[in-house]
Amino acid sequence: MEQLRTNAENIAVEVGDWIRKQWANIKKVDLKSNHTDLVTNIDRKSEELIMKKIKERYIHHHILSEEQANGQNGFSILASYDDYCWVIDPLDGTMNFVHNISHYAVSIAVMKNGDPIVGVIYEPNRRELFSAEKGKGAFLNGQPIQVSKQDRLEDSLLHTGFCAPDWNVNSSLQSEFQKGYGRCRYIRITGSSALDLAYVASGRIDGFWQRGLSPWDIAAGVLLVEEAGGRVSGIKNEDYRMKDGNMIASNSKIHLPLYEMLNKD
Ligand code: IPD
Ligand code: CA
Ligand code: CA
């Protein structure tokens, strides 16, 4: 498994470093499901580079990648793959990238029988490589990381995000924000769910929740959080099984109060 992790790390760093130099080369910004859902020629090229590198070494492994999935439900595709599957977000945080905001990442997970066994998230602007291996811990640039020790929701910094279809006046996020006002330190939307999870794993923030995510947004991050001592659950606090995209991730100490906050009437 160590070789798998090293290869995933090398691919993420190589391609992430390439993406960092590509902002001036954005030629095309296409809309996917709506005007918040963006894809550029750089997302597509990044995906091509990553897939080529995986196929060179792991010809028999499945690959589930955001732009190849082309609007299909990633969880359904994932359920049809047993054995090894690489789950890729070639550029998580495309809106930030398009607006020249240096907060985006390459996310690569290797799954075996539906569970992540390797998770790598590389943020090329700060040269931060978050990486985890099942049973072996979580690391930032090779140094072990752990979730925060915060046990008071009032002092907790939380991140969340919109999925594209939820960007409307009836959004569930609107009521969830209202439930959070004054009950935690702050709630932020920074535009990369992969980095949100990496930041929970490294103790920079205390919790994250979001609805409507896809496997490529979270597969690597879920393993990072768990290996760093945190907890990942469904939005109803049920065990998380990579079957849907509604999730809460935290340092585990604030998990229950965060769940209760979100589910308050
Ligand atoms: C998006 C980001 C964002 C999240 C969206 C995702 P993309 O991914 O992770 O933080 O709120 O739901 O779709 O499109 O930049 O790869
Ligand atoms: Ca994404
Ligand atoms: Ca993406």
PDB file of C-alpha atoms and ligand atoms in Angstrom:
ATOM      1  CA  MET A   1       0.000   0.000   0.000  1.00  0.00           C
ATOM      2  CA  GLU A   2       2.935   2.323   0.677  1.00  0.00           C
ATOM      3  CA  GLN A   3       3.873   2.288  -3.006  1.00  0.00           C
ATOM      4  CA  LEU A   4       0.295   3.194  -3.944  1.00  0.00           C
ATOM      5  CA  ARG A   5       0.457   6.153  -1.589  1.00  0.00           C
ATOM      6  CA  THR A   6       3.828   7.325  -2.892  1.00  0.00           C
ATOM      7  CA  ASN A   7       2.608   7.094  -6.469  1.00  0.00           C
ATOM      8  CA  ALA A   8      -0.620   8.970  -5.657  1.00  0.00           C
ATOM      9  CA  GLU A   9       1.425  11.675  -3.885  1.00  0.00           C
ATOM     10  CA  ASN A  10       3.830  12.054  -6.804  1.00  0.00           C
ATOM     11  CA  ILE A  11       0.997  12.341  -9.313  1.00  0.00           C
ATOM     12  CA  ALA A  12      -0.861  14.943  -7.203  1.00  0.00           C
ATOM     13  CA  VAL A  13       2.279  17.054  -6.727  1.00  0.00           C
ATOM     14  CA  GLU A  14       3.367  16.874 -10.362  1.00  0.00           C
ATOM     15  CA  VAL A  15      -0.041  17.827 -11.708  1.00  0.00           C
ATOM     16  CA  GLY A  16      -0.775  20.356  -8.940  1.00  0.00           C
ATOM     17  CA  ASP A  17       2.492  22.176  -9.648  1.00  0.00           C
ATOM     18  CA  TRP A  18       1.512  22.266 -13.316  1.00  0.00           C
ATOM     19  CA  ILE A  19      -1.954  23.704 -12.485  1.00  0.00           C
ATOM     20  CA  ARG A  20      -0.366  26.491 -10.400  1.00  0.00           C
ATOM     21  CA  LYS A  21       1.253  27.897 -13.559  1.00  0.00           C
ATOM     22  CA  GLN A  22      -1.867  27.645 -15.742  1.00  0.00           C
ATOM     23  CA  TRP A  23      -4.144  30.517 -14.681  1.00  0.00           C
ATOM     24  CA  ALA A  24      -3.082  32.659 -17.652  1.00  0.00           C
ATOM     25  CA  ASN A  25      -3.832  29.699 -19.921  1.00  0.00           C
ATOM     26  CA  ILE A  26      -7.519  29.412 -19.033  1.00  0.00           C
ATOM     27  CA  LYS A  27      -9.092  29.556 -22.490  1.00  0.00           C
ATOM     28  CA  LYS A  28     -12.565  28.330 -21.779  1.00  0.00           C
ATOM     29  CA  VAL A  29     -14.888  28.387 -18.765  1.00  0.00           C
ATOM     30  CA  ASP A  30     -17.886  26.137 -19.403  1.00  0.00           C
ATOM     31  CA  LEU A  31     -20.993  25.896 -17.242  1.00  0.00           C
ATOM     32  CA  LYS A  32     -22.115  22.445 -16.160  1.00  0.00           C
ATOM     33  CA  SER A  33     -25.389  22.056 -14.182  1.00  0.00           C
ATOM     34  CA  ASN A  34     -25.812  25.842 -13.648  1.00  0.00           C
ATOM     35  CA  HIS A  35     -23.894  29.124 -13.585  1.00  0.00           C
ATOM     36  CA  THR A  36     -22.066  28.246 -10.333  1.00  0.00           C
ATOM     37  CA  ASP A  37     -20.817  24.914 -11.671  1.00  0.00           C
ATOM     38  CA  LEU A  38     -17.665  25.641 -13.675  1.00  0.00           C
ATOM     39  CA  VAL A  39     -15.164  23.633 -15.655  1.00  0.00           C
ATOM     40  CA  THR A  40     -12.155  24.952 -17.555  1.00  0.00           C
ATOM     41  CA  ASN A  41      -9.781  23.543 -20.137  1.00  0.00           C
ATOM     42  CA  ILE A  42      -7.259  23.298 -17.271  1.00  0.00           C
ATOM     43  CA  ASP A  43      -9.565  20.996 -15.220  1.00  0.00           C
ATOM     44  CA  ARG A  44      -9.875  18.771 -18.288  1.00  0.00           C
ATOM     45  CA  LYS A  45      -6.152  18.731 -19.059  1.00  0.00           C
ATOM     46  CA  SER A  46      -5.313  18.061 -15.415  1.00  0.00           C
ATOM     47  CA  GLU A  47      -7.688  15.084 -15.443  1.00  0.00           C
ATOM     48  CA  GLU A  48      -6.093  13.764 -18.629  1.00  0.00           C
ATOM     49  CA  LEU A  49      -2.580  14.022 -17.136  1.00  0.00           C
ATOM     50  CA  ILE A  50      -3.601  12.271 -13.893  1.00  0.00           C
ATOM     51  CA  MET A  51      -5.447   9.467 -15.687  1.00  0.00           C
ATOM     52  CA  LYS A  52      -2.537   8.864 -18.043  1.00  0.00           C
ATOM     53  CA  LYS A  53      -0.117   8.556 -15.123  1.00  0.00           C
ATOM     54  CA  ILE A  54      -2.406   6.107 -13.285  1.00  0.00           C
ATOM     55  CA  LYS A  55      -2.985   3.971 -16.369  1.00  0.00           C
ATOM     56  CA  GLU A  56       0.765   3.728 -17.025  1.00  0.00           C
ATOM     57  CA  ARG A  57       1.192   1.925 -13.694  1.00  0.00           C
ATOM     58  CA  TYR A  58      -2.176   0.397 -12.799  1.00  0.00           C
ATOM     59  CA  ILE A  59      -3.735  -0.826 -15.999  1.00  0.00           C
ATOM     60  CA  HIS A  60      -6.335  -3.022 -14.237  1.00  0.00           C
ATOM     61  CA  HIS A  61      -7.541  -0.439 -11.721  1.00  0.00           C
ATOM     62  CA  HIS A  62     -10.816   1.441 -12.225  1.00  0.00           C
ATOM     63  CA  ILE A  63     -10.775   5.235 -12.345  1.00  0.00           C
ATOM     64  CA  LEU A  64     -13.685   7.476 -11.306  1.00  0.00           C
ATOM     65  CA  SER A  65     -12.964  11.055 -12.227  1.00  0.00           C
ATOM     66  CA  GLU A  66     -15.189  14.143 -12.067  1.00  0.00           C
ATOM     67  CA  GLU A  67     -15.133  15.383 -15.639  1.00  0.00           C
ATOM     68  CA  GLN A  68     -15.226  11.870 -17.138  1.00  0.00           C
ATOM     69  CA  ALA A  69     -18.307  11.119 -15.031  1.00  0.00           C
ATOM     70  CA  ASN A  70     -19.934  13.965 -16.955  1.00  0.00           C
ATOM     71  CA  GLY A  71     -22.846  14.716 -14.623  1.00  0.00           C
ATOM     72  CA  GLN A  72     -23.606  11.110 -13.663  1.00  0.00           C
ATOM     73  CA  ASN A  73     -24.026  10.164 -10.000  1.00  0.00           C
ATOM     74  CA  GLY A  74     -20.525   9.284  -8.816  1.00  0.00           C
ATOM     75  CA  PHE A  75     -21.761   7.159  -5.911  1.00  0.00           C
ATOM     76  CA  SER A  76     -23.712   4.873  -8.272  1.00  0.00           C
ATOM     77  CA  ILE A  77     -20.666   4.449 -10.489  1.00  0.00           C
ATOM     78  CA  LEU A  78     -18.499   3.766  -7.452  1.00  0.00           C
ATOM     79  CA  ALA A  79     -20.912   1.102  -6.187  1.00  0.00           C
ATOM     80  CA  SER A  80     -20.456  -0.815  -9.433  1.00  0.00           C
ATOM     81  CA  TYR A  81     -16.665  -1.034  -8.979  1.00  0.00           C
ATOM     82  CA  ASP A  82     -15.221  -3.566  -6.605  1.00  0.00           C
ATOM     83  CA  ASP A  83     -11.516  -4.052  -6.016  1.00  0.00           C
ATOM     84  CA  TYR A  84      -9.257  -1.038  -6.711  1.00  0.00           C
ATOM     85  CA  CYS A  85     -10.676   2.267  -7.876  1.00  0.00           C
ATOM     86  CA  TRP A  86      -8.915   5.637  -8.085  1.00  0.00           C
ATOM     87  CA  VAL A  87     -11.261   8.528  -7.310  1.00  0.00           C
ATOM     88  CA  ILE A  88     -10.058  11.835  -8.688  1.00  0.00           C
ATOM     89  CA  ASP A  89     -10.947  15.476  -8.467  1.00  0.00           C
ATOM     90  CA  PRO A  90      -8.433  16.970 -10.905  1.00  0.00           C
ATOM     91  CA  LEU A  91      -9.058  20.494  -9.594  1.00  0.00           C
ATOM     92  CA  ASP A  92     -11.203  21.025  -6.513  1.00  0.00           C
ATOM     93  CA  GLY A  93     -12.043  24.699  -6.101  1.00  0.00           C
ATOM     94  CA  THR A  94     -12.496  25.568  -9.777  1.00  0.00           C
ATOM     95  CA  MET A  95     -14.388  28.769  -8.939  1.00  0.00           C
ATOM     96  CA  ASN A  96     -11.421  29.991  -6.879  1.00  0.00           C
ATOM     97  CA  PHE A  97      -9.043  29.022  -9.685  1.00  0.00           C
ATOM     98  CA  VAL A  98     -11.083  30.892 -12.311  1.00  0.00           C
ATOM     99  CA  HIS A  99     -11.089  34.018 -10.105  1.00  0.00           C
ATOM    100  CA  ASN A 100      -7.339  33.724  -9.443  1.00  0.00           C
ATOM    101  CA  ILE A 101      -7.833  32.946  -5.741  1.00  0.00           C
ATOM    102  CA  SER A 102      -5.076  30.627  -4.551  1.00  0.00           C
ATOM    103  CA  HIS A 103      -7.236  28.094  -2.734  1.00  0.00           C
ATOM    104  CA  TYR A 104      -7.720  24.910  -4.737  1.00  0.00           C
ATOM    105  CA  ALA A 105      -6.300  21.410  -4.780  1.00  0.00           C
ATOM    106  CA  VAL A 106      -5.829  18.111  -6.560  1.00  0.00           C
ATOM    107  CA  SER A 107      -7.576  15.276  -4.710  1.00  0.00           C
ATOM    108  CA  ILE A 108      -6.760  11.612  -5.332  1.00  0.00           C
ATOM    109  CA  ALA A 109      -8.049   8.616  -3.374  1.00  0.00           C
ATOM    110  CA  VAL A 110      -7.501   4.922  -3.907  1.00  0.00           C
ATOM    111  CA  MET A 111     -10.487   2.824  -2.845  1.00  0.00           C
ATOM    112  CA  LYS A 112     -10.591  -0.910  -2.242  1.00  0.00           C
ATOM    113  CA  ASN A 113     -14.021  -2.543  -2.147  1.00  0.00           C
ATOM    114  CA  GLY A 114     -15.679   0.826  -1.640  1.00  0.00           C
ATOM    115  CA  ASP A 115     -13.486   2.178   1.185  1.00  0.00           C
ATOM    116  CA  PRO A 116     -10.631   4.655   0.814  1.00  0.00           C
ATOM    117  CA  ILE A 117      -7.240   3.118   1.634  1.00  0.00           C
ATOM    118  CA  VAL A 118      -5.092   6.021   0.371  1.00  0.00           C
ATOM    119  CA  GLY A 119      -6.035   9.697   0.322  1.00  0.00           C
ATOM    120  CA  VAL A 120      -3.935  12.551  -1.058  1.00  0.00           C
ATOM    121  CA  ILE A 121      -4.838  16.245  -1.312  1.00  0.00           C
ATOM    122  CA  TYR A 122      -2.240  18.644  -2.727  1.00  0.00           C
ATOM    123  CA  GLU A 123      -2.568  22.415  -2.475  1.00  0.00           C
ATOM    124  CA  PRO A 124      -0.003  23.743  -4.934  1.00  0.00           C
ATOM    125  CA  ASN A 125       0.138  27.401  -3.877  1.00  0.00           C
ATOM    126  CA  ARG A 126       1.294  26.695  -0.335  1.00  0.00           C
ATOM    127  CA  ARG A 127       2.976  23.465  -1.489  1.00  0.00           C
ATOM    128  CA  GLU A 128       0.994  21.512   1.084  1.00  0.00           C
ATOM    129  CA  LEU A 129       0.692  17.774   0.602  1.00  0.00           C
ATOM    130  CA  PHE A 130      -1.926  16.177   2.869  1.00  0.00           C
ATOM    131  CA  SER A 131      -1.746  12.435   2.733  1.00  0.00           C
ATOM    132  CA  ALA A 132      -3.176   9.414   4.579  1.00  0.00           C
ATOM    133  CA  GLU A 133      -2.990   5.668   4.425  1.00  0.00           C
ATOM    134  CA  LYS A 134      -5.522   3.384   6.100  1.00  0.00           C
ATOM    135  CA  GLY A 135      -4.217   2.324   9.512  1.00  0.00           C
ATOM    136  CA  LYS A 136      -0.996   4.350   9.141  1.00  0.00           C
ATOM    137  CA  GLY A 137      -2.088   7.885  10.075  1.00  0.00           C
ATOM    138  CA  ALA A 138      -2.352  11.243   8.323  1.00  0.00           C
ATOM    139  CA  PHE A 139       0.481  13.571   7.319  1.00  0.00           C
ATOM    140  CA  LEU A 140       1.188  17.084   6.076  1.00  0.00           C
ATOM    141  CA  ASN A 141       4.412  17.266   4.069  1.00  0.00           C
ATOM    142  CA  GLY A 142       5.507  14.060   5.797  1.00  0.00           C
ATOM    143  CA  GLN A 143       4.799  15.203   9.378  1.00  0.00           C
ATOM    144  CA  PRO A 144       1.979  13.520  11.345  1.00  0.00           C
ATOM    145  CA  ILE A 145      -1.183  15.600  11.758  1.00  0.00           C
ATOM    146  CA  GLN A 146      -4.096  15.388  14.149  1.00  0.00           C
ATOM    147  CA  VAL A 147      -7.508  16.953  14.429  1.00  0.00           C
ATOM    148  CA  SER A 148      -7.993  19.835  16.872  1.00  0.00           C
ATOM    149  CA  LYS A 149      -8.701  19.303  20.556  1.00  0.00           C
ATOM    150  CA  GLN A 150     -11.490  21.871  20.672  1.00  0.00           C
ATOM    151  CA  ASP A 151     -14.457  20.562  22.659  1.00  0.00           C
ATOM    152  CA  ARG A 152     -16.680  23.663  22.729  1.00  0.00           C
ATOM    153  CA  LEU A 153     -18.898  24.342  19.740  1.00  0.00           C
ATOM    154  CA  GLU A 154     -18.984  28.039  20.745  1.00  0.00           C
ATOM    155  CA  ASP A 155     -15.205  28.237  20.121  1.00  0.00           C
ATOM    156  CA  SER A 156     -15.232  26.141  16.959  1.00  0.00           C
ATOM    157  CA  LEU A 157     -14.411  27.362  13.470  1.00  0.00           C
ATOM    158  CA  LEU A 158     -16.615  25.590  10.910  1.00  0.00           C
ATOM    159  CA  HIS A 159     -16.570  25.394   7.123  1.00  0.00           C
ATOM    160  CA  THR A 160     -19.372  24.468   4.751  1.00  0.00           C
ATOM    161  CA  GLY A 161     -20.315  24.903   1.086  1.00  0.00           C
ATOM    162  CA  PHE A 162     -23.055  24.904  -1.498  1.00  0.00           C
ATOM    163  CA  CYS A 163     -23.493  22.175  -4.043  1.00  0.00           C
ATOM    164  CA  ALA A 164     -24.523  23.725  -7.356  1.00  0.00           C
ATOM    165  CA  PRO A 165     -28.264  22.790  -7.295  1.00  0.00           C
ATOM    166  CA  ASP A 166     -28.549  24.162  -3.752  1.00  0.00           C
ATOM    167  CA  TRP A 167     -27.683  27.721  -4.842  1.00  0.00           C
ATOM    168  CA  ASN A 168     -31.220  29.084  -4.645  1.00  0.00           C
ATOM    169  CA  VAL A 169     -33.481  30.975  -2.215  1.00  0.00           C
ATOM    170  CA  ASN A 170     -34.844  27.772  -0.658  1.00  0.00           C
ATOM    171  CA  SER A 171     -31.408  26.350   0.033  1.00  0.00           C
ATOM    172  CA  SER A 172     -31.134  24.136   3.100  1.00  0.00           C
ATOM    173  CA  LEU A 173     -27.829  25.866   3.801  1.00  0.00           C
ATOM    174  CA  GLN A 174     -29.672  29.095   4.535  1.00  0.00           C
ATOM    175  CA  SER A 175     -31.522  27.541   7.484  1.00  0.00           C
ATOM    176  CA  GLU A 176     -28.396  25.700   8.626  1.00  0.00           C
ATOM    177  CA  PHE A 177     -26.490  29.001   8.708  1.00  0.00           C
ATOM    178  CA  GLN A 178     -29.296  30.502  10.769  1.00  0.00           C
ATOM    179  CA  LYS A 179     -29.048  27.656  13.267  1.00  0.00           C
ATOM    180  CA  GLY A 180     -25.316  28.337  13.555  1.00  0.00           C
ATOM    181  CA  TYR A 181     -25.376  32.124  14.078  1.00  0.00           C
ATOM    182  CA  GLY A 182     -23.919  32.867  17.500  1.00  0.00           C
ATOM    183  CA  ARG A 183     -23.533  29.177  18.378  1.00  0.00           C
ATOM    184  CA  CYS A 184     -20.021  28.664  17.019  1.00  0.00           C
ATOM    185  CA  ARG A 185     -16.998  30.928  16.441  1.00  0.00           C
ATOM    186  CA  TYR A 186     -17.731  31.396  12.743  1.00  0.00           C
ATOM    187  CA  ILE A 187     -18.948  29.619   9.629  1.00  0.00           C
ATOM    188  CA  ARG A 188     -17.056  30.098   6.369  1.00  0.00           C
ATOM    189  CA  ILE A 189     -17.389  29.018   2.767  1.00  0.00           C
ATOM    190  CA  THR A 190     -13.954  28.907   1.148  1.00  0.00           C
ATOM    191  CA  GLY A 191     -14.770  26.920  -2.009  1.00  0.00           C
ATOM    192  CA  SER A 192     -12.840  23.661  -1.797  1.00  0.00           C
ATOM    193  CA  SER A 193     -14.407  20.762   0.069  1.00  0.00           C
ATOM    194  CA  ALA A 194     -11.228  18.703  -0.349  1.00  0.00           C
ATOM    195  CA  LEU A 195      -9.267  21.413   1.489  1.00  0.00           C
ATOM    196  CA  ASP A 196     -12.065  21.785   4.062  1.00  0.00           C
ATOM    197  CA  LEU A 197     -11.554  18.134   4.983  1.00  0.00           C
ATOM    198  CA  ALA A 198      -7.759  18.453   4.909  1.00  0.00           C
ATOM    199  CA  TYR A 199      -8.088  21.426   7.265  1.00  0.00           C
ATOM    200  CA  VAL A 200     -10.260  19.411   9.681  1.00  0.00           C
ATOM    201  CA  ALA A 201      -7.619  16.657   9.561  1.00  0.00           C
ATOM    202  CA  SER A 202      -4.792  19.078  10.290  1.00  0.00           C
ATOM    203  CA  GLY A 203      -6.640  20.806  13.160  1.00  0.00           C
ATOM    204  CA  ARG A 204      -6.903  24.207  11.431  1.00  0.00           C
ATOM    205  CA  ILE A 205     -10.681  24.093  11.611  1.00  0.00           C
ATOM    206  CA  ASP A 206     -12.851  22.060  13.960  1.00  0.00           C
ATOM    207  CA  GLY A 207     -15.683  20.903  11.742  1.00  0.00           C
ATOM    208  CA  PHE A 208     -17.223  20.852   8.264  1.00  0.00           C
ATOM    209  CA  TRP A 209     -20.556  19.873   6.820  1.00  0.00           C
ATOM    210  CA  GLN A 210     -22.090  19.939   3.387  1.00  0.00           C
ATOM    211  CA  ARG A 211     -24.862  18.413   1.304  1.00  0.00           C
ATOM    212  CA  GLY A 212     -24.707  17.234  -2.278  1.00  0.00           C
ATOM    213  CA  LEU A 213     -21.029  16.389  -2.489  1.00  0.00           C
ATOM    214  CA  SER A 214     -19.646  13.790  -4.884  1.00  0.00           C
ATOM    215  CA  PRO A 215     -17.132  10.999  -4.236  1.00  0.00           C
ATOM    216  CA  TRP A 216     -14.312  12.936  -5.941  1.00  0.00           C
ATOM    217  CA  ASP A 217     -14.861  15.904  -3.555  1.00  0.00           C
ATOM    218  CA  ILE A 218     -14.481  13.825  -0.397  1.00  0.00           C
ATOM    219  CA  ALA A 219     -12.957  10.352  -0.861  1.00  0.00           C
ATOM    220  CA  ALA A 220      -9.397  11.416   0.014  1.00  0.00           C
ATOM    221  CA  GLY A 221     -10.550  13.863   2.708  1.00  0.00           C
ATOM    222  CA  VAL A 222     -12.706  11.308   4.545  1.00  0.00           C
ATOM    223  CA  LEU A 223      -9.675   9.058   5.030  1.00  0.00           C
ATOM    224  CA  LEU A 224      -7.532  12.034   6.097  1.00  0.00           C
ATOM    225  CA  VAL A 225     -10.033  13.052   8.790  1.00  0.00           C
ATOM    226  CA  GLU A 226     -10.437   9.504  10.108  1.00  0.00           C
ATOM    227  CA  GLU A 227      -6.697   8.811  10.142  1.00  0.00           C
ATOM    228  CA  ALA A 228      -6.093  12.119  11.945  1.00  0.00           C
ATOM    229  CA  GLY A 229      -8.435  11.015  14.760  1.00  0.00           C
ATOM    230  CA  GLY A 230     -11.610  12.771  13.608  1.00  0.00           C
ATOM    231  CA  ARG A 231     -15.098  11.527  12.856  1.00  0.00           C
ATOM    232  CA  VAL A 232     -17.101  11.485   9.647  1.00  0.00           C
ATOM    233  CA  SER A 233     -20.830  10.806   9.667  1.00  0.00           C
ATOM    234  CA  GLY A 234     -23.897  11.309   7.555  1.00  0.00           C
ATOM    235  CA  ILE A 235     -25.864  14.484   8.164  1.00  0.00           C
ATOM    236  CA  LYS A 236     -28.100  12.550  10.637  1.00  0.00           C
ATOM    237  CA  ASN A 237     -25.040  11.375  12.548  1.00  0.00           C
ATOM    238  CA  GLU A 238     -25.302   7.898  11.050  1.00  0.00           C
ATOM    239  CA  ASP A 239     -22.138   5.978  10.158  1.00  0.00           C
ATOM    240  CA  TYR A 240     -20.682   7.257   6.932  1.00  0.00           C
ATOM    241  CA  ARG A 241     -20.346   4.743   4.106  1.00  0.00           C
ATOM    242  CA  MET A 242     -19.428   6.695   0.937  1.00  0.00           C
ATOM    243  CA  LYS A 243     -22.984   6.172  -0.358  1.00  0.00           C
ATOM    244  CA  ASP A 244     -24.206   9.752  -0.488  1.00  0.00           C
ATOM    245  CA  GLY A 245     -22.818  13.248  -0.459  1.00  0.00           C
ATOM    246  CA  ASN A 246     -24.379  14.663   2.722  1.00  0.00           C
ATOM    247  CA  MET A 247     -21.845  14.676   5.495  1.00  0.00           C
ATOM    248  CA  ILE A 248     -20.460  16.058   8.734  1.00  0.00           C
ATOM    249  CA  ALA A 249     -16.727  15.816   9.506  1.00  0.00           C
ATOM    250  CA  SER A 250     -15.186  17.009  12.741  1.00  0.00           C
ATOM    251  CA  ASN A 251     -12.499  16.564  15.338  1.00  0.00           C
ATOM    252  CA  SER A 252     -14.995  14.096  16.950  1.00  0.00           C
ATOM    253  CA  LYS A 253     -15.224  16.151  20.190  1.00  0.00           C
ATOM    254  CA  ILE A 254     -17.706  18.637  18.689  1.00  0.00           C
ATOM    255  CA  HIS A 255     -19.411  16.112  16.433  1.00  0.00           C
ATOM    256  CA  LEU A 256     -22.557  15.629  18.487  1.00  0.00           C
ATOM    257  CA  PRO A 257     -23.099  19.337  19.283  1.00  0.00           C
ATOM    258  CA  LEU A 258     -22.509  20.169  15.603  1.00  0.00           C
ATOM    259  CA  TYR A 259     -25.014  17.529  14.514  1.00  0.00           C
ATOM    260  CA  GLU A 260     -27.508  18.862  17.098  1.00  0.00           C
ATOM    261  CA  MET A 261     -26.989  22.437  15.910  1.00  0.00           C
ATOM    262  CA  LEU A 262     -27.713  21.454  12.291  1.00  0.00           C
ATOM    263  CA  ASN A 263     -30.764  19.410  13.217  1.00  0.00           C
ATOM    264  CA  LYS A 264     -32.384  21.903  15.593  1.00  0.00           C
ATOM    265  CA  ASP A 265     -36.044  22.713  14.815  1.00  0.00           C
TER     266      ASP A 265
HETATM  267  C1  IPD B   1     -16.729  22.103  -5.537  1.00  0.00           C
HETATM  268  C2  IPD B   1     -15.977  22.533  -4.286  1.00  0.00           C
HETATM  269  C3  IPD B   1     -16.872  23.332  -3.367  1.00  0.00           C
HETATM  270  C4  IPD B   1     -18.135  22.554  -3.004  1.00  0.00           C
HETATM  271  C5  IPD B   1     -18.884  22.125  -4.261  1.00  0.00           C
HETATM  272  C6  IPD B   1     -17.948  21.316  -5.162  1.00  0.00           C
HETATM  273  P1  IPD B   1     -15.265  21.783  -7.773  1.00  0.00           P
HETATM  274  O1  IPD B   1     -15.915  21.295  -6.356  1.00  0.00           O
HETATM  275  O2  IPD B   1     -15.480  21.433  -3.581  1.00  0.00           O
HETATM  276  O3  IPD B   1     -16.218  23.631  -2.160  1.00  0.00           O
HETATM  277  O4  IPD B   1     -18.950  23.376  -2.228  1.00  0.00           O
HETATM  278  O5  IPD B   1     -20.010  21.340  -3.887  1.00  0.00           O
HETATM  279  O6  IPD B   1     -18.644  20.943  -6.339  1.00  0.00           O
HETATM  280  O7  IPD B   1     -16.408  21.968  -8.719  1.00  0.00           O
HETATM  281  O8  IPD B   1     -14.532  23.026  -7.541  1.00  0.00           O
HETATM  282  O9  IPD B   1     -14.405  20.609  -8.137  1.00  0.00           O
HETATM  283 CA    CA B   2     -14.863  19.098  -6.382  1.00  0.00          CA
HETATM  284 CA    CA B   3     -13.304  19.604  -9.765  1.00  0.00          CA
END
